[in-house]
Amino acid sequence: MNEHVKGPSAPRTLPRESATFDAYTLSEIRRAAATGIYDIRGAGAKRKLPHFDDLLFLGASMSRYPLEGYREKCGTGVVLGDRFAKKPIELKIPITIAGMSFGSLSGPAKEALGRGASAMGTSTTTGDGGMTPEERGHSTKLVYQYLPSRYGMNPDDLRKADAIEVVVGQGAKPGGGGMLLGQKISPRVAKMRTLPEGIDQRSACRHPDWTGPDDLEIKIEELREITDWEKPIYVKVGAARPYYDTALAVKSGADVVVVDGMQGGTAATQEVFIENVGIPTLAAVHQAVKALQDLGMHRKVQLIVSGGIRNGADVAKALALGADAVAIGTAALVALGDNDPRWDAEYEALGTKAGAYDDWHEGRDPAGITTQDPELMKRLDPEIAGRRLANYLSVMTLEAQTIARACGKSHVHNLEPEDLVALTIEAAAMANVPLAGTNWIPGKTGF
Amino acid sequence: MNASTQSHSFDLSTAKVRDLNAALHALKEGSNASLWRVSNPRGLHALAAGLDAPVTVEIDGPVGYYCAGMNKQATVIVRGNAGVGIGENMMSGRIEVEGDASQAAGATAHGGLLFIRGQAGARCGISMKGVDIVVGGSVGHMSAFMAQAGTLTVLGDAGEALGDSIYEARLYVRGSVKSLGADCVEKEMRDEHKAQVFEKLKAAGLEGQVDPSEFKRYGSARTLYHFHVDNASAY
Ligand SMILES: Cc1cc2nc3c(=O)[nH]c(=O)nc-3n(C[C@H](O)[C@H](O)[C@H](O)COP(=O)(O)O)c2cc1C
């Protein structure tokens, strides 16, 4: 009776891969079993997360008048740090270049960032590892990071900076310190950091001389005293508890708060950290804005949002939710030439492919950006790469203006949550805007 | 008026910290060496922070956090106790505390001499990057944590986890060490090290008062310099 279910032609189910134990997970188990050490990589969270893609603008309609594209002005300027600083920073566009260390990036890559940003009237930021003359020389506005490691920290560079950013955390790794592996600790990097050459270096995750907001307030007072109250002081946090972190940064005397979501890039961190700690950028913006509003400090203390900003729509959405500016890291590197398919053969030789390459810590970047190898570094022409970055920043700005005009705004800062709806319930709840086609904001009273 | 003997006084019961620091910052390099006497510091923060001139500042009483932070060139003398982070990130010059110092004294400092006559709290010399620190009394736990370069000379005892994750800094302790941190080991005290201790004691004005050969030397075993499976418990 059952003979037709036997033999080679018998029906059988297809081989089924597990959604839980998918191919990537299996490869990671095998890698861990073979090496005994966690995976370290660059870039941000790669899993799919609720993001700005889940928001839409409504545009103008009967009750809202659009502005004429190309004719009616739509401002993009932003002033950062006018709460306490005598010399606030004035930017022409609301897109800044995030802190990326010399060490993780080559000297020419830092120079290219400075050239591109300066051409567009915006700022760049140093990183863990100090300020290089290339970077200072090519950035008209340079933000100097004050990190737990304090590598290369000195009062002369502090005074040369246009603003100071106290880094409490990064979105890719809230609660984690930096890493720079031996391959990238060249003689120059080692000297700047006062470290032996070629060691695998771990940066501290906690500031050495302050803990908590009460201390931070005194630390900020000291930095202001040293720089005669001239420089804006930013406080950067990884998105974890953005409501409280923003409120505490304001209480500590920050002029500007930077909130970096979990998609935010890193030069080198444990994969498990990148993918599992922190909250998405989308979920952080509203919380940070709410904290500023509750304190009556929205637009008085400026908010910069970063983590996965890719285009003018992302910029416009972050601003509409209440941010004053955004910062970009990964996208800026891609604009310079990172992960470019023209290097595909070399990416393959490294066991990866263009678009997926994230072993930035190994210093073998075919595009010559995340490296200290003199030969690879030469591949990046800082002038051409700077030009590409300027072009890209210009496109993002034009895109954000296009959206703002469509919403009838004469300045990108006039975009507001009212202009937005969400495509998913998650995004509606996180961004505190209604689900498209409804007036439902999950979690709001009355529903 | 003879500039070399010029002395100024600043009473912080009436003047503001901002006024004091602004006046001290206005001194340019090459300006006549002068003496600044500061009274009634009352534990105020960031006193004499960010100096960059060869002046002497004498503070008559206790100071708060980050006194003489990021100091360059100046000599700052505290006739009292010091709060958190005295001389943090100092680059050069000399800082002297006549009393005790709180946590993180000399944190991340790159150069110059920090001399604490009394005791120092936890994390003394944390992440130090080239400074010389001399402590007349004892230092608290986690001192010289991640210390990168420079010397820490302690005439008394050291608390728990001395030199945890230390790089190339040299630690000299005369008394007992409660425990050593990860990758910190005792090292042989050779003549060159005794000479170095002598030199630091001399810089602090303590030469002849203690015998350099009473000190033990501690430094990095350098086993954590490279990520390695066998070190996993230390990460
Ligand atoms: C190569 C690289 C190096 C970085 N280095 C630092 C750093 O030194 N300090 C810091 O605060 N953030 C650092 N970051 C994080 C960025 O400042 C920023 O938060 C992040 O890149 C923003 O997210 P995005 O990459 O999605 O634009 C680094 C990021 C990258 C990609």
PDB file of N, CA, C and O and ligand atoms in Angstrom, chain A residues 42-44 51 97-102 104-105 110 125-129 145 147 165 167-173 184 193 236-237 258-268 281 305-310 327-333 360 369-370, ligand 1:
ATOM      1  N   GLY A  42      34.366  46.460  12.142  1.00  0.00           N
ATOM      2  CA  GLY A  42      33.965  47.862  12.089  1.00  0.00           C
ATOM      3  C   GLY A  42      32.522  47.983  11.637  1.00  0.00           C
ATOM      4  O   GLY A  42      31.804  46.985  11.546  1.00  0.00           O
ATOM      5  N   ALA A  43      32.080  49.230  11.378  1.00  0.00           N
ATOM      6  CA  ALA A  43      30.711  49.554  10.934  1.00  0.00           C
ATOM      7  C   ALA A  43      29.703  49.431  12.073  1.00  0.00           C
ATOM      8  O   ALA A  43      30.068  49.139  13.206  1.00  0.00           O
ATOM      9  N   GLY A  44      28.435  49.631  11.752  1.00  0.00           N
ATOM     10  CA  GLY A  44      27.399  49.641  12.791  1.00  0.00           C
ATOM     11  C   GLY A  44      26.558  48.376  12.743  1.00  0.00           C
ATOM     12  O   GLY A  44      26.933  47.403  12.083  1.00  0.00           O
ATOM     13  N   HIS A  51      13.769  52.183  11.302  1.00  0.00           N
ATOM     14  CA  HIS A  51      14.633  53.302  10.933  1.00  0.00           C
ATOM     15  C   HIS A  51      13.814  54.396  10.257  1.00  0.00           C
ATOM     16  O   HIS A  51      12.603  54.274  10.104  1.00  0.00           O
ATOM     17  N   ILE A  97      30.343  66.171  10.124  1.00  0.00           N
ATOM     18  CA  ILE A  97      31.097  64.921  10.018  1.00  0.00           C
ATOM     19  C   ILE A  97      31.425  64.457  11.438  1.00  0.00           C
ATOM     20  O   ILE A  97      32.012  65.201  12.230  1.00  0.00           O
ATOM     21  N   ALA A  98      31.032  63.218  11.734  1.00  0.00           N
ATOM     22  CA  ALA A  98      31.186  62.665  13.086  1.00  0.00           C
ATOM     23  C   ALA A  98      32.653  62.374  13.388  1.00  0.00           C
ATOM     24  O   ALA A  98      33.487  62.294  12.482  1.00  0.00           O
ATOM     25  N   GLY A  99      32.943  62.193  14.673  1.00  0.00           N
ATOM     26  CA  GLY A  99      34.307  61.920  15.110  1.00  0.00           C
ATOM     27  C   GLY A  99      34.776  60.543  14.657  1.00  0.00           C
ATOM     28  O   GLY A  99      34.145  59.533  14.943  1.00  0.00           O
ATOM     29  N   MET A 100      35.884  60.533  13.932  1.00  0.00           N
ATOM     30  CA  MET A 100      36.496  59.261  13.526  1.00  0.00           C
ATOM     31  C   MET A 100      37.988  59.442  13.706  1.00  0.00           C
ATOM     32  O   MET A 100      38.576  60.384  13.185  1.00  0.00           O
ATOM     33  N   SER A 101      38.597  58.557  14.449  1.00  0.00           N
ATOM     34  CA  SER A 101      39.948  58.817  14.911  1.00  0.00           C
ATOM     35  C   SER A 101      40.982  58.722  13.806  1.00  0.00           C
ATOM     36  O   SER A 101      40.857  57.904  12.889  1.00  0.00           O
ATOM     37  N   PHE A 102      42.005  59.571  13.946  1.00  0.00           N
ATOM     38  CA  PHE A 102      43.225  59.335  13.189  1.00  0.00           C
ATOM     39  C   PHE A 102      43.848  58.117  13.864  1.00  0.00           C
ATOM     40  O   PHE A 102      44.064  58.108  15.066  1.00  0.00           O
ATOM     41  N   SER A 104      42.249  55.026  13.272  1.00  0.00           N
ATOM     42  CA  SER A 104      41.274  54.183  12.567  1.00  0.00           C
ATOM     43  C   SER A 104      41.262  54.598  11.102  1.00  0.00           C
ATOM     44  O   SER A 104      41.153  53.767  10.208  1.00  0.00           O
ATOM     45  N   LEU A 105      41.374  55.894  10.834  1.00  0.00           N
ATOM     46  CA  LEU A 105      41.444  56.399   9.463  1.00  0.00           C
ATOM     47  C   LEU A 105      42.856  56.891   9.174  1.00  0.00           C
ATOM     48  O   LEU A 105      43.576  57.304  10.078  1.00  0.00           O
ATOM     49  N   LYS A 110      41.495  61.667   6.717  1.00  0.00           N
ATOM     50  CA  LYS A 110      41.088  62.760   7.600  1.00  0.00           C
ATOM     51  C   LYS A 110      41.140  64.092   6.846  1.00  0.00           C
ATOM     52  O   LYS A 110      40.281  64.942   6.995  1.00  0.00           O
ATOM     53  N   THR A 125      35.170  66.356  12.972  1.00  0.00           N
ATOM     54  CA  THR A 125      35.412  66.053  14.382  1.00  0.00           C
ATOM     55  C   THR A 125      36.630  65.143  14.478  1.00  0.00           C
ATOM     56  O   THR A 125      36.776  64.244  13.647  1.00  0.00           O
ATOM     57  N   THR A 126      37.469  65.358  15.477  1.00  0.00           N
ATOM     58  CA  THR A 126      38.646  64.498  15.645  1.00  0.00           C
ATOM     59  C   THR A 126      38.185  63.111  16.074  1.00  0.00           C
ATOM     60  O   THR A 126      37.172  62.630  15.595  1.00  0.00           O
ATOM     61  N   GLY A 127      38.857  62.453  16.982  1.00  0.00           N
ATOM     62  CA  GLY A 127      38.435  61.129  17.429  1.00  0.00           C
ATOM     63  C   GLY A 127      39.419  60.646  18.461  1.00  0.00           C
ATOM     64  O   GLY A 127      40.278  61.413  18.917  1.00  0.00           O
ATOM     65  N   ASP A 128      39.301  59.383  18.792  1.00  0.00           N
ATOM     66  CA  ASP A 128      40.179  58.791  19.786  1.00  0.00           C
ATOM     67  C   ASP A 128      41.581  58.742  19.177  1.00  0.00           C
ATOM     68  O   ASP A 128      41.828  57.971  18.277  1.00  0.00           O
ATOM     69  N   GLY A 129      42.495  59.547  19.650  1.00  0.00           N
ATOM     70  CA  GLY A 129      43.823  59.524  19.042  1.00  0.00           C
ATOM     71  C   GLY A 129      44.381  60.897  18.778  1.00  0.00           C
ATOM     72  O   GLY A 129      45.498  61.036  18.313  1.00  0.00           O
ATOM     73  N   GLN A 145      37.471  65.997  20.152  1.00  0.00           N
ATOM     74  CA  GLN A 145      36.845  65.067  21.098  1.00  0.00           C
ATOM     75  C   GLN A 145      37.667  64.903  22.370  1.00  0.00           C
ATOM     76  O   GLN A 145      38.894  64.781  22.334  1.00  0.00           O
ATOM     77  N   LEU A 147      37.894  62.270  25.084  1.00  0.00           N
ATOM     78  CA  LEU A 147      37.473  60.873  25.276  1.00  0.00           C
ATOM     79  C   LEU A 147      38.070  60.278  26.539  1.00  0.00           C
ATOM     80  O   LEU A 147      39.049  60.797  27.075  1.00  0.00           O
ATOM     81  N   GLU A 165      34.024  68.162  22.248  1.00  0.00           N
ATOM     82  CA  GLU A 165      32.969  67.149  22.400  1.00  0.00           C
ATOM     83  C   GLU A 165      33.398  66.141  23.458  1.00  0.00           C
ATOM     84  O   GLU A 165      34.343  65.379  23.240  1.00  0.00           O
ATOM     85  N   VAL A 167      33.043  62.849  24.989  1.00  0.00           N
ATOM     86  CA  VAL A 167      32.426  61.603  24.536  1.00  0.00           C
ATOM     87  C   VAL A 167      32.155  60.704  25.739  1.00  0.00           C
ATOM     88  O   VAL A 167      33.076  60.267  26.420  1.00  0.00           O
ATOM     89  N   VAL A 168      30.881  60.473  25.991  1.00  0.00           N
ATOM     90  CA  VAL A 168      30.492  59.541  27.045  1.00  0.00           C
ATOM     91  C   VAL A 168      30.307  58.166  26.414  1.00  0.00           C
ATOM     92  O   VAL A 168      30.646  57.143  27.005  1.00  0.00           O
ATOM     93  N   GLY A 169      29.763  58.144  25.225  1.00  0.00           N
ATOM     94  CA  GLY A 169      29.548  56.858  24.577  1.00  0.00           C
ATOM     95  C   GLY A 169      29.249  57.016  23.104  1.00  0.00           C
ATOM     96  O   GLY A 169      29.092  58.120  22.592  1.00  0.00           O
ATOM     97  N   GLN A 170      29.185  55.893  22.441  1.00  0.00           N
ATOM     98  CA  GLN A 170      28.952  55.814  21.010  1.00  0.00           C
ATOM     99  C   GLN A 170      27.812  54.830  20.778  1.00  0.00           C
ATOM    100  O   GLN A 170      27.731  53.818  21.486  1.00  0.00           O
ATOM    101  N   GLY A 171      26.992  55.096  19.778  1.00  0.00           N
ATOM    102  CA  GLY A 171      25.831  54.230  19.523  1.00  0.00           C
ATOM    103  C   GLY A 171      26.188  52.790  19.241  1.00  0.00           C
ATOM    104  O   GLY A 171      25.470  51.863  19.623  1.00  0.00           O
ATOM    105  N   ALA A 172      27.312  52.577  18.566  1.00  0.00           N
ATOM    106  CA  ALA A 172      27.713  51.209  18.227  1.00  0.00           C
ATOM    107  C   ALA A 172      28.053  50.417  19.480  1.00  0.00           C
ATOM    108  O   ALA A 172      27.998  49.190  19.467  1.00  0.00           O
ATOM    109  N   LYS A 173      28.390  51.114  20.560  1.00  0.00           N
ATOM    110  CA  LYS A 173      28.868  50.420  21.759  1.00  0.00           C
ATOM    111  C   LYS A 173      28.685  51.260  23.018  1.00  0.00           C
ATOM    112  O   LYS A 173      29.675  51.615  23.660  1.00  0.00           O
ATOM    113  N   LYS A 184      47.404  48.563  13.054  1.00  0.00           N
ATOM    114  CA  LYS A 184      47.196  49.977  12.766  1.00  0.00           C
ATOM    115  C   LYS A 184      47.976  50.902  13.700  1.00  0.00           C
ATOM    116  O   LYS A 184      47.917  52.115  13.556  1.00  0.00           O
ATOM    117  N   ARG A 193      49.587  58.534  20.677  1.00  0.00           N
ATOM    118  CA  ARG A 193      48.824  57.958  21.791  1.00  0.00           C
ATOM    119  C   ARG A 193      49.701  57.578  22.985  1.00  0.00           C
ATOM    120  O   ARG A 193      49.217  57.011  23.957  1.00  0.00           O
ATOM    121  N   LYS A 236      28.515  63.818  23.902  1.00  0.00           N
ATOM    122  CA  LYS A 236      28.044  62.763  23.001  1.00  0.00           C
ATOM    123  C   LYS A 236      27.719  61.503  23.789  1.00  0.00           C
ATOM    124  O   LYS A 236      28.554  61.019  24.558  1.00  0.00           O
ATOM    125  N   VAL A 237      26.523  60.976  23.586  1.00  0.00           N
ATOM    126  CA  VAL A 237      26.145  59.726  24.244  1.00  0.00           C
ATOM    127  C   VAL A 237      25.682  58.706  23.209  1.00  0.00           C
ATOM    128  O   VAL A 237      25.128  59.066  22.178  1.00  0.00           O
ATOM    129  N   VAL A 258      24.858  65.277  21.616  1.00  0.00           N
ATOM    130  CA  VAL A 258      24.947  64.424  20.435  1.00  0.00           C
ATOM    131  C   VAL A 258      24.445  63.046  20.833  1.00  0.00           C
ATOM    132  O   VAL A 258      24.955  62.455  21.789  1.00  0.00           O
ATOM    133  N   VAL A 259      23.431  62.560  20.134  1.00  0.00           N
ATOM    134  CA  VAL A 259      22.885  61.241  20.446  1.00  0.00           C
ATOM    135  C   VAL A 259      23.117  60.334  19.241  1.00  0.00           C
ATOM    136  O   VAL A 259      22.683  60.634  18.128  1.00  0.00           O
ATOM    137  N   ASP A 260      23.824  59.253  19.476  1.00  0.00           N
ATOM    138  CA  ASP A 260      24.261  58.349  18.403  1.00  0.00           C
ATOM    139  C   ASP A 260      23.544  57.012  18.557  1.00  0.00           C
ATOM    140  O   ASP A 260      23.709  56.326  19.562  1.00  0.00           O
ATOM    141  N   GLY A 261      22.737  56.647  17.574  1.00  0.00           N
ATOM    142  CA  GLY A 261      21.953  55.417  17.642  1.00  0.00           C
ATOM    143  C   GLY A 261      22.767  54.172  17.333  1.00  0.00           C
ATOM    144  O   GLY A 261      23.920  54.255  16.908  1.00  0.00           O
ATOM    145  N   MET A 262      22.161  53.002  17.535  1.00  0.00           N
ATOM    146  CA  MET A 262      22.918  51.748  17.444  1.00  0.00           C
ATOM    147  C   MET A 262      23.371  51.397  16.036  1.00  0.00           C
ATOM    148  O   MET A 262      24.233  50.547  15.859  1.00  0.00           O
ATOM    149  N   GLN A 263      22.802  52.050  15.026  1.00  0.00           N
ATOM    150  CA  GLN A 263      23.309  51.799  13.671  1.00  0.00           C
ATOM    151  C   GLN A 263      24.627  52.531  13.446  1.00  0.00           C
ATOM    152  O   GLN A 263      25.278  52.333  12.430  1.00  0.00           O
ATOM    153  N   GLY A 264      24.968  53.403  14.343  1.00  0.00           N
ATOM    154  CA  GLY A 264      26.172  54.210  14.188  1.00  0.00           C
ATOM    155  C   GLY A 264      27.412  53.353  13.998  1.00  0.00           C
ATOM    156  O   GLY A 264      27.568  52.311  14.635  1.00  0.00           O
ATOM    157  N   GLY A 265      28.290  53.804  13.139  1.00  0.00           N
ATOM    158  CA  GLY A 265      29.501  53.046  12.838  1.00  0.00           C
ATOM    159  C   GLY A 265      30.523  53.105  13.965  1.00  0.00           C
ATOM    160  O   GLY A 265      30.453  53.935  14.856  1.00  0.00           O
ATOM    161  N   THR A 266      31.461  52.193  13.890  1.00  0.00           N
ATOM    162  CA  THR A 266      32.602  52.170  14.794  1.00  0.00           C
ATOM    163  C   THR A 266      33.790  51.689  13.971  1.00  0.00           C
ATOM    164  O   THR A 266      33.616  51.077  12.928  1.00  0.00           O
ATOM    165  N   ALA A 267      34.986  51.976  14.465  1.00  0.00           N
ATOM    166  CA  ALA A 267      36.172  51.519  13.748  1.00  0.00           C
ATOM    167  C   ALA A 267      36.462  50.060  14.069  1.00  0.00           C
ATOM    168  O   ALA A 267      36.911  49.298  13.213  1.00  0.00           O
ATOM    169  N   ALA A 268      36.189  49.653  15.298  1.00  0.00           N
ATOM    170  CA  ALA A 268      36.448  48.276  15.713  1.00  0.00           C
ATOM    171  C   ALA A 268      35.752  48.009  17.046  1.00  0.00           C
ATOM    172  O   ALA A 268      36.010  48.701  18.024  1.00  0.00           O
ATOM    173  N   THR A 281      18.456  54.547  16.237  1.00  0.00           N
ATOM    174  CA  THR A 281      18.432  56.005  16.125  1.00  0.00           C
ATOM    175  C   THR A 281      16.995  56.525  16.151  1.00  0.00           C
ATOM    176  O   THR A 281      16.687  57.489  16.855  1.00  0.00           O
ATOM    177  N   VAL A 305      21.939  64.410  15.900  1.00  0.00           N
ATOM    178  CA  VAL A 305      21.575  62.988  15.874  1.00  0.00           C
ATOM    179  C   VAL A 305      22.439  62.273  14.845  1.00  0.00           C
ATOM    180  O   VAL A 305      22.675  62.791  13.755  1.00  0.00           O
ATOM    181  N   SER A 306      22.911  61.093  15.202  1.00  0.00           N
ATOM    182  CA  SER A 306      23.683  60.309  14.238  1.00  0.00           C
ATOM    183  C   SER A 306      23.359  58.834  14.381  1.00  0.00           C
ATOM    184  O   SER A 306      22.712  58.412  15.340  1.00  0.00           O
ATOM    185  N   GLY A 307      23.845  58.063  13.422  1.00  0.00           N
ATOM    186  CA  GLY A 307      23.600  56.616  13.411  1.00  0.00           C
ATOM    187  C   GLY A 307      22.745  56.244  12.227  1.00  0.00           C
ATOM    188  O   GLY A 307      21.517  56.306  12.296  1.00  0.00           O
ATOM    189  N   GLY A 308      23.389  55.898  11.102  1.00  0.00           N
ATOM    190  CA  GLY A 308      22.643  55.416   9.938  1.00  0.00           C
ATOM    191  C   GLY A 308      22.004  56.500   9.099  1.00  0.00           C
ATOM    192  O   GLY A 308      21.040  56.244   8.387  1.00  0.00           O
ATOM    193  N   ILE A 309      22.538  57.719   9.129  1.00  0.00           N
ATOM    194  CA  ILE A 309      22.025  58.796   8.265  1.00  0.00           C
ATOM    195  C   ILE A 309      22.657  58.613   6.883  1.00  0.00           C
ATOM    196  O   ILE A 309      23.880  58.550   6.759  1.00  0.00           O
ATOM    197  N   ARG A 310      21.794  58.529   5.832  1.00  0.00           N
ATOM    198  CA  ARG A 310      22.292  58.163   4.503  1.00  0.00           C
ATOM    199  C   ARG A 310      21.963  59.162   3.413  1.00  0.00           C
ATOM    200  O   ARG A 310      22.593  59.189   2.360  1.00  0.00           O
ATOM    201  N   ALA A 327      24.854  64.038  12.210  1.00  0.00           N
ATOM    202  CA  ALA A 327      26.262  63.772  11.932  1.00  0.00           C
ATOM    203  C   ALA A 327      26.347  62.469  11.147  1.00  0.00           C
ATOM    204  O   ALA A 327      25.532  61.568  11.342  1.00  0.00           O
ATOM    205  N   ILE A 328      27.325  62.399  10.253  1.00  0.00           N
ATOM    206  CA  ILE A 328      27.513  61.174   9.473  1.00  0.00           C
ATOM    207  C   ILE A 328      28.941  60.647   9.605  1.00  0.00           C
ATOM    208  O   ILE A 328      29.894  61.419   9.658  1.00  0.00           O
ATOM    209  N   GLY A 329      29.049  59.342   9.680  1.00  0.00           N
ATOM    210  CA  GLY A 329      30.351  58.692   9.715  1.00  0.00           C
ATOM    211  C   GLY A 329      30.488  57.765   8.518  1.00  0.00           C
ATOM    212  O   GLY A 329      31.138  58.095   7.515  1.00  0.00           O
ATOM    213  N   THR A 330      29.796  56.628   8.591  1.00  0.00           N
ATOM    214  CA  THR A 330      29.868  55.611   7.540  1.00  0.00           C
ATOM    215  C   THR A 330      29.606  56.199   6.151  1.00  0.00           C
ATOM    216  O   THR A 330      30.367  55.948   5.206  1.00  0.00           O
ATOM    217  N   ALA A 331      28.529  56.985   6.026  1.00  0.00           N
ATOM    218  CA  ALA A 331      28.169  57.518   4.708  1.00  0.00           C
ATOM    219  C   ALA A 331      29.289  58.406   4.167  1.00  0.00           C
ATOM    220  O   ALA A 331      29.564  58.406   2.964  1.00  0.00           O
ATOM    221  N   ALA A 332      29.939  59.150   5.058  1.00  0.00           N
ATOM    222  CA  ALA A 332      31.036  60.010   4.611  1.00  0.00           C
ATOM    223  C   ALA A 332      32.190  59.160   4.080  1.00  0.00           C
ATOM    224  O   ALA A 332      32.813  59.487   3.065  1.00  0.00           O
ATOM    225  N   LEU A 333      32.460  58.024   4.746  1.00  0.00           N
ATOM    226  CA  LEU A 333      33.536  57.146   4.279  1.00  0.00           C
ATOM    227  C   LEU A 333      33.188  56.555   2.915  1.00  0.00           C
ATOM    228  O   LEU A 333      34.041  56.430   2.033  1.00  0.00           O
ATOM    229  N   TRP A 360      37.590  46.783   9.270  1.00  0.00           N
ATOM    230  CA  TRP A 360      38.341  48.044   9.248  1.00  0.00           C
ATOM    231  C   TRP A 360      39.489  48.038  10.235  1.00  0.00           C
ATOM    232  O   TRP A 360      40.443  48.787  10.095  1.00  0.00           O
ATOM    233  N   ILE A 369      41.379  53.835   3.116  1.00  0.00           N
ATOM    234  CA  ILE A 369      40.766  54.786   4.061  1.00  0.00           C
ATOM    235  C   ILE A 369      40.981  54.361   5.513  1.00  0.00           C
ATOM    236  O   ILE A 369      41.534  55.117   6.310  1.00  0.00           O
ATOM    237  N   THR A 370      40.559  53.131   5.835  1.00  0.00           N
ATOM    238  CA  THR A 370      40.714  52.656   7.216  1.00  0.00           C
ATOM    239  C   THR A 370      42.021  51.885   7.348  1.00  0.00           C
ATOM    240  O   THR A 370      42.043  50.694   7.654  1.00  0.00           O
TER     241      THR A 370
HETATM  242  C1  LIG C   1      35.920  54.447  11.304  1.00  0.00           C
HETATM  243  C2  LIG C   1      35.135  55.041  12.424  1.00  0.00           C
HETATM  244  C3  LIG C   1      35.801  55.566  13.531  1.00  0.00           C
HETATM  245  C4  LIG C   1      35.108  56.133  14.586  1.00  0.00           C
HETATM  246  N1  LIG C   1      35.792  56.677  15.632  1.00  0.00           N
HETATM  247  C5  LIG C   1      35.113  57.314  16.622  1.00  0.00           C
HETATM  248  C6  LIG C   1      35.798  57.990  17.643  1.00  0.00           C
HETATM  249  O1  LIG C   1      37.023  58.030  17.680  1.00  0.00           O
HETATM  250  N2  LIG C   1      35.064  58.639  18.583  1.00  0.00           N
HETATM  251  C7  LIG C   1      33.694  58.643  18.551  1.00  0.00           C
HETATM  252  O2  LIG C   1      33.064  59.253  19.412  1.00  0.00           O
HETATM  253  N3  LIG C   1      33.015  58.008  17.591  1.00  0.00           N
HETATM  254  C8  LIG C   1      33.693  57.358  16.621  1.00  0.00           C
HETATM  255  N4  LIG C   1      32.989  56.771  15.601  1.00  0.00           N
HETATM  256  C9  LIG C   1      31.518  56.897  15.575  1.00  0.00           C
HETATM  257  C10 LIG C   1      31.092  58.145  14.806  1.00  0.00           C
HETATM  258  O3  LIG C   1      31.511  59.300  15.479  1.00  0.00           O
HETATM  259  C11 LIG C   1      29.572  58.242  14.671  1.00  0.00           C
HETATM  260  O4  LIG C   1      28.988  58.175  15.947  1.00  0.00           O
HETATM  261  C12 LIG C   1      28.958  57.186  13.783  1.00  0.00           C
HETATM  262  O5  LIG C   1      29.828  56.864  12.734  1.00  0.00           O
HETATM  263  C13 LIG C   1      27.643  57.676  13.245  1.00  0.00           C
HETATM  264  O6  LIG C   1      26.946  56.662  12.585  1.00  0.00           O
HETATM  265  P1  LIG C   1      27.058  56.365  11.009  1.00  0.00           P
HETATM  266  O7  LIG C   1      28.377  55.725  10.816  1.00  0.00           O
HETATM  267  O8  LIG C   1      25.951  55.428  10.746  1.00  0.00           O
HETATM  268  O9  LIG C   1      26.935  57.656  10.278  1.00  0.00           O
HETATM  269  C14 LIG C   1      33.686  56.167  14.553  1.00  0.00           C
HETATM  270  C15 LIG C   1      33.012  55.652  13.437  1.00  0.00           C
HETATM  271  C16 LIG C   1      33.705  55.097  12.384  1.00  0.00           C
HETATM  272  C17 LIG C   1      32.934  54.571  11.219  1.00  0.00           C
END
